[in-house]
Amino acid sequence: MIDLHTHTNRSDGTDSPRELINKAISLGMSVIGVTDHDTTSGWAEATESLRGTLGLALGSEISCLTEDGISVHMLGLLFDGGHTEMQIMLEETRDGRLPRMRKMIEKMRQTGIDIAMEDVYEALPEGATLGRPHLADALVNKGIIKSRDEAFQGMLNNDSQFYVSHAAPTPEVAIGIIRSAGGVAVIAHPFASLRGKILQTSDFKSLVDAGLNGIEVDHRDQNPDERAMLREIALDLDLVITGASDYHGSGKLNSLGEYGTSPDQWERLEAQSNSRRVVRA
Ligand code: AMP
Ligand code: ZN
Ligand code: FE
Ligand code: FE
């Protein structure tokens, strides 16, 4: 099993990088991608935890915003973690998440919801990229809601009155930096329409021109029709087709390895990075 998209407690997952690697080993997986939101801070612990035959594809899921304000998640895999421009891009996005969280909390307080920044900090693992799931956890801890899922179906949804976006690169800029850092770029769950506004089929051309390598087709947030459309776009544009769990530990229902990438598609994708960067024990 090859699962190229997972999260740890360095962003909004709940397993430590070590716990995640241990689970991948005990499932007998062949390759796991560790792709925390806008950070590479879990790379070292994931690498140290490797044993046996598991291959580790280090990466990050980069939050992007199109010029029309559509939220896009770009998976960067197999890039050089020491690339300066990449680390600056990731850091700028993480920095922008703080004022954004303050604004969301302020909007909630204005309607009488008893939540404060301190509550969010209490729910935030050390060194983790701050996100809406941590605000959801804070709301759960205060007894205001029952679960992250409930939060994303209501108060924390993209269409909610409390939603605020944060500064982020365009998908084209993110792809350019991933590629110049030697990695490969795969657009994550592009047709996951429950999350908010999505790209049009015609938008993919400009991503390909920027250097896009693949499309995440098999993902639980995309229905069979959406997957069929994406598969067709990938064939049309000669892009690699991937599938992945987007595992978040107990933070989401997604189970590790529930979707995967075929060995031939993975081989094609890996060959498009500028050097052999899969980590092995
Ligand atoms: P943010 O990056 O702060 O805008 O938060 C978005 C993140 O919330 C996404 O990356 C998802 O991983 C997570 N998320 C979205 N929907 C849900 C859900 N229903 N339950 C838990 N986490 C979710
Ligand atoms: Zn997430
Ligand atoms: Fe995502
Ligand atoms: Fe994800």
PDB file of C-alpha atoms and ligand atoms in Angstrom:
ATOM      1  CA  MET A   1       0.000   0.000   0.000  1.00  0.00           C
ATOM      2  CA  ILE A   2       1.236   3.447  -1.004  1.00  0.00           C
ATOM      3  CA  ASP A   3      -0.468   6.288   0.903  1.00  0.00           C
ATOM      4  CA  LEU A   4       0.993   9.670  -0.043  1.00  0.00           C
ATOM      5  CA  HIS A   5      -1.070  12.078   2.103  1.00  0.00           C
ATOM      6  CA  THR A   6      -1.196  11.950   5.910  1.00  0.00           C
ATOM      7  CA  HIS A   7      -1.021  14.338   8.865  1.00  0.00           C
ATOM      8  CA  THR A   8       0.578  14.234  12.311  1.00  0.00           C
ATOM      9  CA  ASN A   9       0.348  16.435  15.398  1.00  0.00           C
ATOM     10  CA  ARG A  10       2.794  18.826  13.700  1.00  0.00           C
ATOM     11  CA  SER A  11      -0.373  20.145  12.057  1.00  0.00           C
ATOM     12  CA  ASP A  12      -3.946  18.975  12.703  1.00  0.00           C
ATOM     13  CA  GLY A  13      -3.423  15.209  12.971  1.00  0.00           C
ATOM     14  CA  THR A  14      -3.409  13.586  16.397  1.00  0.00           C
ATOM     15  CA  ASP A  15      -0.606  10.981  16.078  1.00  0.00           C
ATOM     16  CA  SER A  16       3.000  12.002  16.605  1.00  0.00           C
ATOM     17  CA  PRO A  17       5.214  11.357  13.562  1.00  0.00           C
ATOM     18  CA  ARG A  18       6.608   8.296  15.404  1.00  0.00           C
ATOM     19  CA  GLU A  19       3.130   6.880  16.068  1.00  0.00           C
ATOM     20  CA  LEU A  20       2.178   7.393  12.430  1.00  0.00           C
ATOM     21  CA  ILE A  21       5.291   5.599  11.156  1.00  0.00           C
ATOM     22  CA  ASN A  22       4.689   2.753  13.601  1.00  0.00           C
ATOM     23  CA  LYS A  23       1.140   2.338  12.302  1.00  0.00           C
ATOM     24  CA  ALA A  24       2.341   2.344   8.690  1.00  0.00           C
ATOM     25  CA  ILE A  25       4.921  -0.342   9.527  1.00  0.00           C
ATOM     26  CA  SER A  26       2.415  -2.547  11.299  1.00  0.00           C
ATOM     27  CA  LEU A  27       0.021  -2.255   8.338  1.00  0.00           C
ATOM     28  CA  GLY A  28       2.868  -3.460   6.101  1.00  0.00           C
ATOM     29  CA  MET A  29       2.711  -0.351   3.911  1.00  0.00           C
ATOM     30  CA  SER A  30       5.391   0.106   1.249  1.00  0.00           C
ATOM     31  CA  VAL A  31       5.446   3.924   1.046  1.00  0.00           C
ATOM     32  CA  ILE A  32       3.986   6.620   3.288  1.00  0.00           C
ATOM     33  CA  GLY A  33       3.879  10.339   2.529  1.00  0.00           C
ATOM     34  CA  VAL A  34       3.995  12.618   5.571  1.00  0.00           C
ATOM     35  CA  THR A  35       2.363  15.874   4.499  1.00  0.00           C
ATOM     36  CA  ASP A  36       1.583  18.183   7.388  1.00  0.00           C
ATOM     37  CA  HIS A  37      -0.034  21.511   6.575  1.00  0.00           C
ATOM     38  CA  ASP A  38       2.513  24.227   5.731  1.00  0.00           C
ATOM     39  CA  THR A  39       5.413  22.689   7.647  1.00  0.00           C
ATOM     40  CA  THR A  40       8.250  20.188   7.426  1.00  0.00           C
ATOM     41  CA  SER A  41       8.720  20.052  11.213  1.00  0.00           C
ATOM     42  CA  GLY A  42       7.718  16.365  11.451  1.00  0.00           C
ATOM     43  CA  TRP A  43      10.309  15.188   8.940  1.00  0.00           C
ATOM     44  CA  ALA A  44      13.117  14.500  11.419  1.00  0.00           C
ATOM     45  CA  GLU A  45      11.035  12.425  13.844  1.00  0.00           C
ATOM     46  CA  ALA A  46       9.430  10.494  10.986  1.00  0.00           C
ATOM     47  CA  THR A  47      12.880   9.734   9.565  1.00  0.00           C
ATOM     48  CA  GLU A  48      14.278   8.615  12.937  1.00  0.00           C
ATOM     49  CA  SER A  49      11.311   6.301  13.439  1.00  0.00           C
ATOM     50  CA  LEU A  50      11.759   4.365  10.179  1.00  0.00           C
ATOM     51  CA  ARG A  51      12.418   0.612  10.347  1.00  0.00           C
ATOM     52  CA  GLY A  52      12.097  -2.339   8.033  1.00  0.00           C
ATOM     53  CA  THR A  53      11.089  -1.876   4.405  1.00  0.00           C
ATOM     54  CA  LEU A  54       8.810   1.153   4.682  1.00  0.00           C
ATOM     55  CA  GLY A  55       9.762   3.979   2.308  1.00  0.00           C
ATOM     56  CA  LEU A  56       9.168   7.529   3.523  1.00  0.00           C
ATOM     57  CA  ALA A  57       8.136  10.272   1.084  1.00  0.00           C
ATOM     58  CA  LEU A  58       8.617  13.519   2.969  1.00  0.00           C
ATOM     59  CA  GLY A  59       6.348  16.385   1.998  1.00  0.00           C
ATOM     60  CA  SER A  60       3.916  19.086   3.006  1.00  0.00           C
ATOM     61  CA  GLU A  61       0.345  20.028   2.108  1.00  0.00           C
ATOM     62  CA  ILE A  62       0.600  23.670   1.116  1.00  0.00           C
ATOM     63  CA  SER A  63      -2.430  25.919   1.623  1.00  0.00           C
ATOM     64  CA  CYS A  64      -3.039  28.035  -1.489  1.00  0.00           C
ATOM     65  CA  LEU A  65      -5.574  30.628  -2.603  1.00  0.00           C
ATOM     66  CA  THR A  66      -6.395  31.347  -6.226  1.00  0.00           C
ATOM     67  CA  GLU A  67      -6.858  34.926  -7.397  1.00  0.00           C
ATOM     68  CA  ASP A  68     -10.626  34.261  -7.220  1.00  0.00           C
ATOM     69  CA  GLY A  69     -10.284  33.286  -3.564  1.00  0.00           C
ATOM     70  CA  ILE A  70     -10.728  29.532  -4.047  1.00  0.00           C
ATOM     71  CA  SER A  71      -8.889  27.453  -1.454  1.00  0.00           C
ATOM     72  CA  VAL A  72      -6.565  24.857  -3.020  1.00  0.00           C
ATOM     73  CA  HIS A  73      -4.335  22.344  -1.215  1.00  0.00           C
ATOM     74  CA  MET A  74      -1.109  21.462  -3.010  1.00  0.00           C
ATOM     75  CA  LEU A  75       0.883  18.420  -1.935  1.00  0.00           C
ATOM     76  CA  GLY A  76       4.618  18.923  -2.336  1.00  0.00           C
ATOM     77  CA  LEU A  77       6.547  15.634  -2.077  1.00  0.00           C
ATOM     78  CA  LEU A  78      10.228  14.712  -2.293  1.00  0.00           C
ATOM     79  CA  PHE A  79      11.491  18.302  -2.255  1.00  0.00           C
ATOM     80  CA  ASP A  80      14.693  19.514  -0.622  1.00  0.00           C
ATOM     81  CA  GLY A  81      13.679  20.553   2.919  1.00  0.00           C
ATOM     82  CA  GLY A  82      16.573  22.970   3.105  1.00  0.00           C
ATOM     83  CA  HIS A  83      15.360  25.029   0.137  1.00  0.00           C
ATOM     84  CA  THR A  84      15.184  28.637   1.371  1.00  0.00           C
ATOM     85  CA  GLU A  85      12.336  29.892  -0.792  1.00  0.00           C
ATOM     86  CA  MET A  86      10.235  26.893   0.193  1.00  0.00           C
ATOM     87  CA  GLN A  87      10.824  27.411   3.914  1.00  0.00           C
ATOM     88  CA  ILE A  88      10.007  31.131   3.588  1.00  0.00           C
ATOM     89  CA  MET A  89       6.742  30.333   1.795  1.00  0.00           C
ATOM     90  CA  LEU A  90       5.733  27.827   4.500  1.00  0.00           C
ATOM     91  CA  GLU A  91       6.679  30.196   7.308  1.00  0.00           C
ATOM     92  CA  GLU A  92       4.728  33.104   5.816  1.00  0.00           C
ATOM     93  CA  THR A  93       1.594  30.970   5.649  1.00  0.00           C
ATOM     94  CA  ARG A  94       2.041  29.758   9.237  1.00  0.00           C
ATOM     95  CA  ASP A  95       2.524  33.370  10.373  1.00  0.00           C
ATOM     96  CA  GLY A  96      -0.680  34.425   8.591  1.00  0.00           C
ATOM     97  CA  ARG A  97      -2.682  31.782  10.438  1.00  0.00           C
ATOM     98  CA  LEU A  98      -2.362  33.613  13.765  1.00  0.00           C
ATOM     99  CA  PRO A  99      -4.111  36.925  12.888  1.00  0.00           C
ATOM    100  CA  ARG A 100      -6.662  34.851  10.976  1.00  0.00           C
ATOM    101  CA  MET A 101      -7.466  32.803  14.088  1.00  0.00           C
ATOM    102  CA  ARG A 102      -7.772  36.009  16.141  1.00  0.00           C
ATOM    103  CA  LYS A 103     -10.298  37.367  13.639  1.00  0.00           C
ATOM    104  CA  MET A 104     -12.368  34.174  13.713  1.00  0.00           C
ATOM    105  CA  ILE A 105     -12.428  34.223  17.501  1.00  0.00           C
ATOM    106  CA  GLU A 106     -13.394  37.883  17.535  1.00  0.00           C
ATOM    107  CA  LYS A 107     -16.350  37.142  15.229  1.00  0.00           C
ATOM    108  CA  MET A 108     -17.471  34.348  17.528  1.00  0.00           C
ATOM    109  CA  ARG A 109     -17.149  36.485  20.647  1.00  0.00           C
ATOM    110  CA  GLN A 110     -19.257  39.193  18.990  1.00  0.00           C
ATOM    111  CA  THR A 111     -22.148  36.730  18.798  1.00  0.00           C
ATOM    112  CA  GLY A 112     -21.702  35.760  22.430  1.00  0.00           C
ATOM    113  CA  ILE A 113     -19.726  32.529  22.034  1.00  0.00           C
ATOM    114  CA  ASP A 114     -17.408  32.101  25.017  1.00  0.00           C
ATOM    115  CA  ILE A 115     -14.097  31.267  23.341  1.00  0.00           C
ATOM    116  CA  ALA A 116     -10.665  32.907  23.557  1.00  0.00           C
ATOM    117  CA  MET A 117      -7.243  32.601  21.954  1.00  0.00           C
ATOM    118  CA  GLU A 118      -5.943  30.956  25.154  1.00  0.00           C
ATOM    119  CA  ASP A 119      -8.441  28.114  24.697  1.00  0.00           C
ATOM    120  CA  VAL A 120      -7.060  27.488  21.214  1.00  0.00           C
ATOM    121  CA  TYR A 121      -3.460  27.538  22.474  1.00  0.00           C
ATOM    122  CA  GLU A 122      -4.425  24.945  25.068  1.00  0.00           C
ATOM    123  CA  ALA A 123      -5.694  22.670  22.296  1.00  0.00           C
ATOM    124  CA  LEU A 124      -2.638  23.229  20.075  1.00  0.00           C
ATOM    125  CA  PRO A 125       0.192  20.652  20.255  1.00  0.00           C
ATOM    126  CA  GLU A 126       3.621  22.233  20.604  1.00  0.00           C
ATOM    127  CA  GLY A 127       5.052  23.438  17.318  1.00  0.00           C
ATOM    128  CA  ALA A 128       1.960  22.515  15.302  1.00  0.00           C
ATOM    129  CA  THR A 129       0.666  24.547  12.358  1.00  0.00           C
ATOM    130  CA  LEU A 130      -2.393  26.348  13.750  1.00  0.00           C
ATOM    131  CA  GLY A 131      -5.669  25.574  11.984  1.00  0.00           C
ATOM    132  CA  ARG A 132      -9.425  25.486  12.304  1.00  0.00           C
ATOM    133  CA  PRO A 133      -9.315  21.945  13.740  1.00  0.00           C
ATOM    134  CA  HIS A 134      -7.573  23.352  16.836  1.00  0.00           C
ATOM    135  CA  LEU A 135     -10.333  25.943  17.214  1.00  0.00           C
ATOM    136  CA  ALA A 136     -12.784  23.049  16.872  1.00  0.00           C
ATOM    137  CA  ASP A 137     -10.960  21.162  19.643  1.00  0.00           C
ATOM    138  CA  ALA A 138     -11.105  24.270  21.856  1.00  0.00           C
ATOM    139  CA  LEU A 139     -14.871  24.531  21.254  1.00  0.00           C
ATOM    140  CA  VAL A 140     -15.230  20.839  22.147  1.00  0.00           C
ATOM    141  CA  ASN A 141     -13.176  21.313  25.329  1.00  0.00           C
ATOM    142  CA  LYS A 142     -15.476  24.160  26.346  1.00  0.00           C
ATOM    143  CA  GLY A 143     -18.560  22.015  25.727  1.00  0.00           C
ATOM    144  CA  ILE A 144     -19.834  24.316  22.975  1.00  0.00           C
ATOM    145  CA  ILE A 145     -19.832  21.592  20.317  1.00  0.00           C
ATOM    146  CA  LYS A 146     -19.322  17.809  20.313  1.00  0.00           C
ATOM    147  CA  SER A 147     -16.695  17.137  17.638  1.00  0.00           C
ATOM    148  CA  ARG A 148     -14.438  18.493  14.873  1.00  0.00           C
ATOM    149  CA  ASP A 149     -16.898  17.034  12.403  1.00  0.00           C
ATOM    150  CA  GLU A 150     -19.775  19.009  13.890  1.00  0.00           C
ATOM    151  CA  ALA A 151     -17.624  22.155  13.733  1.00  0.00           C
ATOM    152  CA  PHE A 152     -16.855  21.696  10.038  1.00  0.00           C
ATOM    153  CA  GLN A 153     -20.505  21.021   9.242  1.00  0.00           C
ATOM    154  CA  GLY A 154     -21.474  24.312  10.846  1.00  0.00           C
ATOM    155  CA  MET A 155     -19.545  27.037  12.619  1.00  0.00           C
ATOM    156  CA  LEU A 156     -16.166  26.379  10.999  1.00  0.00           C
ATOM    157  CA  ASN A 157     -17.325  25.626   7.469  1.00  0.00           C
ATOM    158  CA  ASN A 158     -15.968  27.818   4.637  1.00  0.00           C
ATOM    159  CA  ASP A 159     -19.470  29.258   4.173  1.00  0.00           C
ATOM    160  CA  SER A 160     -19.901  30.103   7.846  1.00  0.00           C
ATOM    161  CA  GLN A 161     -20.238  33.684   9.103  1.00  0.00           C
ATOM    162  CA  PHE A 162     -17.141  33.074  11.237  1.00  0.00           C
ATOM    163  CA  TYR A 163     -14.861  31.939   8.409  1.00  0.00           C
ATOM    164  CA  VAL A 164     -11.808  34.052   7.619  1.00  0.00           C
ATOM    165  CA  SER A 165      -9.153  33.102   5.058  1.00  0.00           C
ATOM    166  CA  HIS A 166      -5.423  33.530   5.634  1.00  0.00           C
ATOM    167  CA  ALA A 167      -2.649  34.772   3.373  1.00  0.00           C
ATOM    168  CA  ALA A 168      -1.405  32.004   1.073  1.00  0.00           C
ATOM    169  CA  PRO A 169       0.455  31.645  -2.218  1.00  0.00           C
ATOM    170  CA  THR A 170      -1.422  30.973  -5.454  1.00  0.00           C
ATOM    171  CA  PRO A 171      -1.319  27.310  -6.566  1.00  0.00           C
ATOM    172  CA  GLU A 172       0.953  28.306  -9.465  1.00  0.00           C
ATOM    173  CA  VAL A 173       3.462  29.958  -7.132  1.00  0.00           C
ATOM    174  CA  ALA A 174       3.423  26.950  -4.776  1.00  0.00           C
ATOM    175  CA  ILE A 175       3.953  24.528  -7.674  1.00  0.00           C
ATOM    176  CA  GLY A 176       6.845  26.658  -8.943  1.00  0.00           C
ATOM    177  CA  ILE A 177       8.584  26.598  -5.582  1.00  0.00           C
ATOM    178  CA  ILE A 178       7.981  22.854  -5.034  1.00  0.00           C
ATOM    179  CA  ARG A 179       9.511  22.145  -8.442  1.00  0.00           C
ATOM    180  CA  SER A 180      12.457  24.492  -7.954  1.00  0.00           C
ATOM    181  CA  ALA A 181      13.117  22.688  -4.651  1.00  0.00           C
ATOM    182  CA  GLY A 182      13.369  19.494  -6.720  1.00  0.00           C
ATOM    183  CA  GLY A 183      10.047  17.985  -5.642  1.00  0.00           C
ATOM    184  CA  VAL A 184       6.812  16.962  -7.280  1.00  0.00           C
ATOM    185  CA  ALA A 185       3.442  18.722  -6.975  1.00  0.00           C
ATOM    186  CA  VAL A 186       0.137  16.861  -6.672  1.00  0.00           C
ATOM    187  CA  ILE A 187      -3.096  18.795  -6.252  1.00  0.00           C
ATOM    188  CA  ALA A 188      -4.987  17.392  -3.239  1.00  0.00           C
ATOM    189  CA  HIS A 189      -8.737  16.584  -3.411  1.00  0.00           C
ATOM    190  CA  PRO A 190      -9.440  19.243  -6.091  1.00  0.00           C
ATOM    191  CA  PHE A 191     -13.150  18.381  -6.422  1.00  0.00           C
ATOM    192  CA  ALA A 192     -13.950  18.027  -2.712  1.00  0.00           C
ATOM    193  CA  SER A 193     -16.975  20.277  -3.130  1.00  0.00           C
ATOM    194  CA  LEU A 194     -18.295  19.883   0.423  1.00  0.00           C
ATOM    195  CA  ARG A 195     -15.399  22.031   1.610  1.00  0.00           C
ATOM    196  CA  GLY A 196     -16.418  25.090  -0.407  1.00  0.00           C
ATOM    197  CA  LYS A 197     -15.822  26.531  -3.860  1.00  0.00           C
ATOM    198  CA  ILE A 198     -13.744  24.307  -6.163  1.00  0.00           C
ATOM    199  CA  LEU A 199     -11.706  24.700  -9.341  1.00  0.00           C
ATOM    200  CA  GLN A 200     -13.197  24.342 -12.827  1.00  0.00           C
ATOM    201  CA  THR A 201     -11.868  21.777 -15.293  1.00  0.00           C
ATOM    202  CA  SER A 202     -10.442  24.652 -17.373  1.00  0.00           C
ATOM    203  CA  ASP A 203      -8.312  25.833 -14.417  1.00  0.00           C
ATOM    204  CA  PHE A 204      -6.011  22.794 -14.625  1.00  0.00           C
ATOM    205  CA  LYS A 205      -4.209  23.983 -17.745  1.00  0.00           C
ATOM    206  CA  SER A 206      -2.473  26.843 -15.942  1.00  0.00           C
ATOM    207  CA  LEU A 207      -1.427  24.476 -13.125  1.00  0.00           C
ATOM    208  CA  VAL A 208       0.135  22.159 -15.687  1.00  0.00           C
ATOM    209  CA  ASP A 209       1.949  25.122 -17.245  1.00  0.00           C
ATOM    210  CA  ALA A 210       3.311  25.916 -13.761  1.00  0.00           C
ATOM    211  CA  GLY A 211       4.670  22.346 -13.466  1.00  0.00           C
ATOM    212  CA  LEU A 212       1.907  20.281 -11.796  1.00  0.00           C
ATOM    213  CA  ASN A 213       2.800  16.561 -11.757  1.00  0.00           C
ATOM    214  CA  GLY A 214      -0.301  14.812 -10.500  1.00  0.00           C
ATOM    215  CA  ILE A 215      -3.911  14.836  -9.322  1.00  0.00           C
ATOM    216  CA  GLU A 216      -5.244  13.177  -6.168  1.00  0.00           C
ATOM    217  CA  VAL A 217      -8.235  11.320  -7.560  1.00  0.00           C
ATOM    218  CA  ASP A 218      -9.130   8.666  -4.975  1.00  0.00           C
ATOM    219  CA  HIS A 219      -9.979  10.544  -1.788  1.00  0.00           C
ATOM    220  CA  ARG A 220     -12.990  10.072   0.468  1.00  0.00           C
ATOM    221  CA  ASP A 221     -14.221  13.636  -0.072  1.00  0.00           C
ATOM    222  CA  GLN A 222     -14.662  13.028  -3.837  1.00  0.00           C
ATOM    223  CA  ASN A 223     -17.641  10.993  -5.095  1.00  0.00           C
ATOM    224  CA  PRO A 224     -17.472   8.521  -8.029  1.00  0.00           C
ATOM    225  CA  ASP A 225     -18.541  11.170 -10.580  1.00  0.00           C
ATOM    226  CA  GLU A 226     -15.950  13.637  -9.315  1.00  0.00           C
ATOM    227  CA  ARG A 227     -13.251  10.957  -9.465  1.00  0.00           C
ATOM    228  CA  ALA A 228     -14.243   9.992 -13.003  1.00  0.00           C
ATOM    229  CA  MET A 229     -13.964  13.620 -14.110  1.00  0.00           C
ATOM    230  CA  LEU A 230     -10.565  13.977 -12.460  1.00  0.00           C
ATOM    231  CA  ARG A 231      -9.316  10.744 -14.016  1.00  0.00           C
ATOM    232  CA  GLU A 232     -10.280  12.095 -17.419  1.00  0.00           C
ATOM    233  CA  ILE A 233      -8.517  15.420 -16.770  1.00  0.00           C
ATOM    234  CA  ALA A 234      -5.393  13.547 -15.637  1.00  0.00           C
ATOM    235  CA  LEU A 235      -5.371  11.382 -18.786  1.00  0.00           C
ATOM    236  CA  ASP A 236      -5.972  14.437 -20.987  1.00  0.00           C
ATOM    237  CA  LEU A 237      -3.140  16.424 -19.422  1.00  0.00           C
ATOM    238  CA  ASP A 238      -0.790  13.454 -18.960  1.00  0.00           C
ATOM    239  CA  LEU A 239      -0.744  13.825 -15.156  1.00  0.00           C
ATOM    240  CA  VAL A 240      -0.032  11.132 -12.576  1.00  0.00           C
ATOM    241  CA  ILE A 241      -3.113   9.761 -10.762  1.00  0.00           C
ATOM    242  CA  THR A 242      -2.857   9.289  -7.005  1.00  0.00           C
ATOM    243  CA  GLY A 243      -5.103   8.161  -4.178  1.00  0.00           C
ATOM    244  CA  ALA A 244      -4.576   8.692  -0.456  1.00  0.00           C
ATOM    245  CA  SER A 245      -6.232   8.569   2.934  1.00  0.00           C
ATOM    246  CA  ASP A 246      -5.544  12.120   4.200  1.00  0.00           C
ATOM    247  CA  TYR A 247      -5.262  10.392   7.585  1.00  0.00           C
ATOM    248  CA  HIS A 248      -5.501  12.720  10.631  1.00  0.00           C
ATOM    249  CA  GLY A 249      -5.358  10.191  13.504  1.00  0.00           C
ATOM    250  CA  SER A 250      -8.512  10.495  15.610  1.00  0.00           C
ATOM    251  CA  GLY A 251      -9.093  14.023  14.261  1.00  0.00           C
ATOM    252  CA  LYS A 252     -11.035  12.670  11.266  1.00  0.00           C
ATOM    253  CA  LEU A 253     -12.770   9.444  10.269  1.00  0.00           C
ATOM    254  CA  ASN A 254     -10.211   8.738   7.482  1.00  0.00           C
ATOM    255  CA  SER A 255      -8.315   5.531   8.222  1.00  0.00           C
ATOM    256  CA  LEU A 256      -4.686   5.075   7.255  1.00  0.00           C
ATOM    257  CA  GLY A 257      -4.350   3.397   3.850  1.00  0.00           C
ATOM    258  CA  GLU A 258      -8.072   3.580   3.019  1.00  0.00           C
ATOM    259  CA  TYR A 259      -7.068   4.802  -0.471  1.00  0.00           C
ATOM    260  CA  GLY A 260      -3.742   4.377  -2.192  1.00  0.00           C
ATOM    261  CA  THR A 261      -1.639   5.044  -5.265  1.00  0.00           C
ATOM    262  CA  SER A 262      -0.770   2.245  -7.680  1.00  0.00           C
ATOM    263  CA  PRO A 263       2.911   1.222  -7.857  1.00  0.00           C
ATOM    264  CA  ASP A 264       3.189   2.245 -11.533  1.00  0.00           C
ATOM    265  CA  GLN A 265       1.725   5.713 -10.925  1.00  0.00           C
ATOM    266  CA  TRP A 266       4.040   6.148  -7.936  1.00  0.00           C
ATOM    267  CA  GLU A 267       7.038   5.118 -10.010  1.00  0.00           C
ATOM    268  CA  ARG A 268       6.084   7.699 -12.629  1.00  0.00           C
ATOM    269  CA  LEU A 269       5.662  10.406  -9.997  1.00  0.00           C
ATOM    270  CA  GLU A 270       8.893   9.646  -8.183  1.00  0.00           C
ATOM    271  CA  ALA A 271      10.821   9.751 -11.466  1.00  0.00           C
ATOM    272  CA  GLN A 272       9.730  13.385 -11.911  1.00  0.00           C
ATOM    273  CA  SER A 273      11.563  14.645  -8.801  1.00  0.00           C
ATOM    274  CA  ASN A 274      15.134  15.800  -9.361  1.00  0.00           C
ATOM    275  CA  SER A 275      16.758  13.095  -7.243  1.00  0.00           C
ATOM    276  CA  ARG A 276      15.940   9.896  -5.389  1.00  0.00           C
ATOM    277  CA  ARG A 277      14.627  11.260  -2.101  1.00  0.00           C
ATOM    278  CA  VAL A 278      12.542   8.419  -0.685  1.00  0.00           C
ATOM    279  CA  VAL A 279      13.973   7.834   2.795  1.00  0.00           C
ATOM    280  CA  ARG A 280      14.725   4.273   3.888  1.00  0.00           C
ATOM    281  CA  ALA A 281      15.946   2.821   7.162  1.00  0.00           C
TER     282      ALA A 281
HETATM  283  P1  AMP B   1      -7.500  25.470   7.918  1.00  0.00           P
HETATM  284  O1  AMP B   1      -6.267  24.993   7.193  1.00  0.00           O
HETATM  285  O2  AMP B   1      -7.184  26.106   9.209  1.00  0.00           O
HETATM  286  O3  AMP B   1      -8.379  26.325   7.041  1.00  0.00           O
HETATM  287  O4  AMP B   1      -8.334  24.171   8.283  1.00  0.00           O
HETATM  288  C1  AMP B   1      -8.700  23.259   7.281  1.00  0.00           C
HETATM  289  C2  AMP B   1      -8.346  21.844   7.715  1.00  0.00           C
HETATM  290  O5  AMP B   1      -9.388  21.331   8.505  1.00  0.00           O
HETATM  291  C3  AMP B   1      -8.264  20.916   6.536  1.00  0.00           C
HETATM  292  O6  AMP B   1      -6.945  20.754   6.145  1.00  0.00           O
HETATM  293  C4  AMP B   1      -8.794  19.621   7.022  1.00  0.00           C
HETATM  294  O7  AMP B   1      -7.756  18.699   7.285  1.00  0.00           O
HETATM  295  C5  AMP B   1      -9.491  19.939   8.312  1.00  0.00           C
HETATM  296  N1  AMP B   1     -10.901  19.507   8.210  1.00  0.00           N
HETATM  297  C6  AMP B   1     -11.762  19.795   7.225  1.00  0.00           C
HETATM  298  N2  AMP B   1     -12.961  19.201   7.448  1.00  0.00           N
HETATM  299  C7  AMP B   1     -12.836  18.506   8.597  1.00  0.00           C
HETATM  300  C8  AMP B   1     -13.719  17.662   9.370  1.00  0.00           C
HETATM  301  N3  AMP B   1     -14.980  17.447   9.001  1.00  0.00           N
HETATM  302  N4  AMP B   1     -13.226  17.110  10.497  1.00  0.00           N
HETATM  303  C9  AMP B   1     -11.967  17.343  10.874  1.00  0.00           C
HETATM  304  N5  AMP B   1     -11.097  18.125  10.206  1.00  0.00           N
HETATM  305  C10 AMP B   1     -11.520  18.697   9.076  1.00  0.00           C
HETATM  306 ZN    ZN B   2      -5.835  18.827   7.929  1.00  0.00          ZN
HETATM  307 FE    FE B   3      -6.373  19.111   2.323  1.00  0.00          FE
HETATM  308 FE    FE B   4      -4.689  16.809   4.135  1.00  0.00          FE
END
